[in-house]
Coordinates of C-alpha atoms in Angstrom, one line a residue:
Chain A
E393 CA 65.8 52.8 68.2
D394 CA 64.8 55.8 70.4
Q395 CA 66.0 59.1 68.9
V396 CA 65.7 62.9 69.3
T397 CA 66.6 65.2 66.4
Q398 CA 66.7 69.0 66.7
S399 CA 66.6 71.5 63.9
P400 CA 68.0 73.8 62.9
E401 CA 71.5 73.2 64.3
A402 CA 72.1 77.0 64.4
L403 CA 69.8 80.0 64.0
R404 CA 70.6 83.7 63.8
L405 CA 67.8 86.1 64.4
Q406 CA 67.5 89.9 64.6
E407 CA 66.2 91.2 67.9
G408 CA 62.4 91.1 67.7
E409 CA 62.4 88.5 64.9
S410 CA 60.2 85.6 66.1
S411 CA 60.9 82.0 65.2
S412 CA 60.5 78.4 66.2
L413 CA 62.9 75.6 67.1
N414 CA 62.0 72.0 66.3
C415 CA 62.5 68.8 68.3
S416 CA 61.4 65.6 66.5
Y417 CA 61.3 62.4 68.5
T418 CA 60.8 58.7 68.0
V419 CA 60.5 57.3 71.5
S420 CA 58.3 54.4 72.6
G421 CA 56.2 55.2 75.6
L422 CA 57.1 58.8 76.0
R423 CA 56.7 59.9 79.6
G424 CA 57.9 63.5 79.2
L425 CA 59.5 65.9 76.8
F426 CA 61.9 68.5 78.3
W427 CA 63.3 71.8 77.1
Y428 CA 66.5 73.2 78.5
R429 CA 68.6 76.3 77.9
Q430 CA 72.4 75.9 78.1
D431 CA 74.8 78.8 78.2
P432 CA 78.5 78.2 77.2
G433 CA 80.4 76.4 79.9
K434 CA 77.3 75.9 82.1
G435 CA 74.9 73.1 82.9
P436 CA 71.5 72.9 81.2
E437 CA 68.8 75.1 82.9
F438 CA 65.4 73.6 83.0
L439 CA 62.7 75.4 81.0
F440 CA 59.6 73.2 80.4
T441 CA 58.2 69.7 80.8
L442 CA 55.5 68.5 78.4
Y443 CA 53.7 65.3 78.6
S444 CA 50.5 65.2 76.5
A445 CA 50.0 65.9 72.8
G446 CA 48.4 69.3 72.6
E447 CA 50.0 70.6 75.8
E448 CA 51.5 74.1 75.8
K449 CA 53.6 75.9 78.3
E450 CA 54.8 79.5 78.4
K451 CA 57.5 81.5 80.1
E452 CA 58.3 85.1 79.2
R453 CA 59.1 85.1 75.5
L454 CA 59.2 81.3 75.2
K455 CA 56.3 78.9 74.4
A456 CA 56.7 75.1 74.1
T457 CA 54.2 72.9 72.4
L458 CA 53.9 69.1 71.9
T459 CA 52.5 66.8 69.3
K460 CA 52.7 63.0 69.0
K461 CA 55.9 63.3 66.9
E462 CA 57.5 66.6 67.7
S463 CA 57.8 69.6 70.0
F464 CA 58.3 73.2 69.1
L465 CA 59.9 76.0 71.1
H466 CA 58.5 79.3 69.9
I467 CA 60.5 82.4 70.7
T468 CA 58.5 85.6 70.4
A469 CA 60.3 89.0 69.9
P470 CA 63.7 87.6 71.1
K471 CA 66.3 89.7 72.8
P472 CA 70.1 89.2 72.7
E473 CA 70.0 87.7 76.2
D474 CA 68.0 84.8 74.7
S475 CA 71.2 83.7 72.9
A476 CA 72.0 80.2 74.0
T477 CA 71.9 76.5 73.0
Y478 CA 68.4 75.1 73.5
L479 CA 68.3 71.3 74.2
C480 CA 65.3 69.0 74.2
A481 CA 65.2 65.6 75.8
A482 CA 62.7 62.7 75.8
F483 CA 62.1 60.5 78.8
S484 CA 60.8 57.0 78.3
G485 CA 61.0 55.8 81.9
T486 CA 63.5 54.4 84.5
Y487 CA 66.8 56.2 83.8
K488 CA 66.6 56.8 80.0
Y489 CA 66.6 60.4 78.9
I490 CA 67.4 60.8 75.1
F491 CA 68.9 64.2 74.3
G492 CA 69.2 66.0 71.0
T493 CA 72.3 67.9 70.0
G494 CA 70.6 71.3 70.5
T495 CA 69.9 74.4 68.5
R496 CA 72.5 77.2 68.9
L497 CA 70.5 80.5 68.9
K498 CA 72.2 83.8 68.3
V499 CA 70.0 87.0 68.6
L500 CA 71.6 90.1 67.2
A501 CA 70.9 93.5 68.6
Chain B
E542 CA 65.6 77.0 90.9
A543 CA 67.5 73.7 91.2
D544 CA 69.9 73.2 94.2
I545 CA 72.5 71.0 92.7
Y546 CA 76.2 71.8 93.1
Q547 CA 79.4 70.6 91.4
T548 CA 83.0 71.1 92.4
P549 CA 85.5 71.9 91.1
R550 CA 84.1 74.0 88.2
Y551 CA 87.3 73.7 86.3
L552 CA 90.2 71.3 86.6
V553 CA 93.5 70.9 84.7
I554 CA 95.4 67.8 85.7
G555 CA 98.3 65.7 84.4
T556 CA 97.9 62.2 83.0
G557 CA 97.8 59.4 85.5
K558 CA 96.4 61.4 88.4
K559 CA 93.4 60.3 90.4
I560 CA 90.6 62.8 90.6
T561 CA 87.2 63.0 92.2
L562 CA 84.4 65.2 90.9
E563 CA 81.9 66.2 93.5
C564 CA 78.2 66.5 93.1
S565 CA 75.7 67.4 95.8
Q566 CA 71.9 68.2 95.8
T567 CA 69.7 69.5 98.5
M568 CA 66.4 68.6 97.0
G569 CA 66.2 65.1 98.5
H570 CA 66.0 63.5 95.1
D571 CA 66.5 59.8 95.0
K572 CA 67.8 59.5 91.4
M573 CA 71.1 61.0 90.4
Y574 CA 73.1 60.9 87.1
W575 CA 76.4 61.7 85.6
Y576 CA 76.7 62.8 82.0
Q577 CA 79.6 63.6 79.7
Q578 CA 79.2 66.4 77.1
D579 CA 81.6 67.3 74.4
P580 CA 81.1 70.6 72.4
G581 CA 78.2 70.4 69.9
M582 CA 77.4 66.9 71.0
E583 CA 74.5 65.4 72.9
L584 CA 74.7 64.4 76.5
H585 CA 75.9 60.8 77.1
L586 CA 74.9 59.0 80.3
I587 CA 77.9 57.4 82.1
H588 CA 76.5 56.5 85.5
Y589 CA 73.2 56.7 87.4
S590 CA 71.8 55.9 90.8
Y591 CA 68.3 55.1 92.1
G592 CA 69.3 55.8 95.7
V593 CA 71.7 55.0 98.5
N594 CA 74.0 52.0 97.7
S595 CA 72.5 51.7 94.2
T596 CA 74.7 52.6 91.2
E597 CA 74.6 51.5 87.6
K598 CA 76.7 52.2 84.4
G599 CA 75.1 54.1 81.7
D600 CA 75.1 53.8 77.9
L601 CA 78.5 55.4 77.4
S602 CA 81.5 53.2 78.4
S603 CA 83.5 55.0 81.0
E604 CA 86.6 54.2 83.1
S605 CA 85.2 56.2 86.0
T606 CA 83.5 54.9 89.1
V607 CA 80.8 56.4 91.4
S608 CA 79.5 55.9 94.9
R609 CA 76.2 56.8 96.6
I610 CA 76.6 56.6 100.4
R611 CA 74.3 59.5 101.1
T612 CA 71.2 60.6 99.3
E613 CA 72.6 64.1 98.6
H614 CA 76.1 63.1 97.5
F615 CA 77.1 61.4 94.2
P616 CA 80.9 61.7 93.5
L617 CA 82.6 60.5 90.4
T618 CA 86.2 59.2 90.5
L619 CA 88.8 58.7 87.8
E620 CA 91.6 56.4 89.1
S621 CA 94.0 57.4 86.4
A622 CA 93.2 60.4 84.2
R623 CA 94.0 60.4 80.5
P624 CA 93.7 63.0 77.8
S625 CA 90.7 61.1 76.4
H626 CA 88.9 62.0 79.6
T627 CA 89.0 65.7 78.7
S628 CA 85.3 66.8 78.6
Q629 CA 82.6 68.5 80.5
Y630 CA 81.0 66.4 83.2
L631 CA 77.4 67.2 84.2
C632 CA 75.6 65.9 87.3
A633 CA 71.8 65.8 87.5
S634 CA 69.1 64.6 89.8
S635 CA 65.4 63.8 89.5
E636 CA 62.5 63.0 91.8
V637 CA 61.0 59.6 91.8
G638 CA 57.2 59.5 92.1
T639 CA 56.4 62.2 89.6
L640 CA 55.2 61.1 86.2
Q641 CA 57.6 63.1 84.1
E642 CA 60.7 62.9 86.4
T643 CA 62.2 66.2 85.4
Q644 CA 66.0 66.3 85.6
Y645 CA 67.8 69.2 87.1
F646 CA 71.4 69.8 86.3
G647 CA 74.4 71.2 88.1
P648 CA 76.7 73.8 86.6
G649 CA 79.2 71.2 85.3
T650 CA 82.9 70.5 85.7
R651 CA 85.2 71.2 82.8
L652 CA 88.1 68.8 82.9
L653 CA 91.3 69.1 80.9
V654 CA 93.8 66.3 81.1
L655 CA 97.3 67.1 79.8

């Protein structure tokens, strides 16, 4: 069965304390791996799409990487405004996007 | 930035009322989706559409219905709201023809049924 698991469920960091969020997936025929940021009461905001193992993408303090079994979202020197829930989703084609339950990140000033 | 809109953003309604949640996108995407999301839970697909006059039910059983008469518009209707329908409803769209088919989401509608 296709599945996406995110860890940790919650993460508290001091401002400037770098860390990584994990997204493990078991999906046959992966067509894309997506990262989103979601603020409370809002819709997910698109961050990155990854397709091939070894692929990396960066945006400001965030870098996403992909292997054949998992993806990482690295946060370098985070700021309080980076506090949010980060979702990953795997796409296997047609209409099927499998979402994880997210990592709730809190960055303390 | 994604151009996908949902109205209303918040709705409090009594049991038994009929409601329609609106979703529009200006990106010309063929595929559109409705998800339900409860706090701390993953998104569950309730309906999707490949294009005009094409709608399908998703993996999560739902008492709602959808229509797709225009490419840009994908409303969701609950004929008789119940407290169990209380949730956040998210609309999304994606472009056919790209390999990865990135989904873009609207801001969501938070529904409370009393």
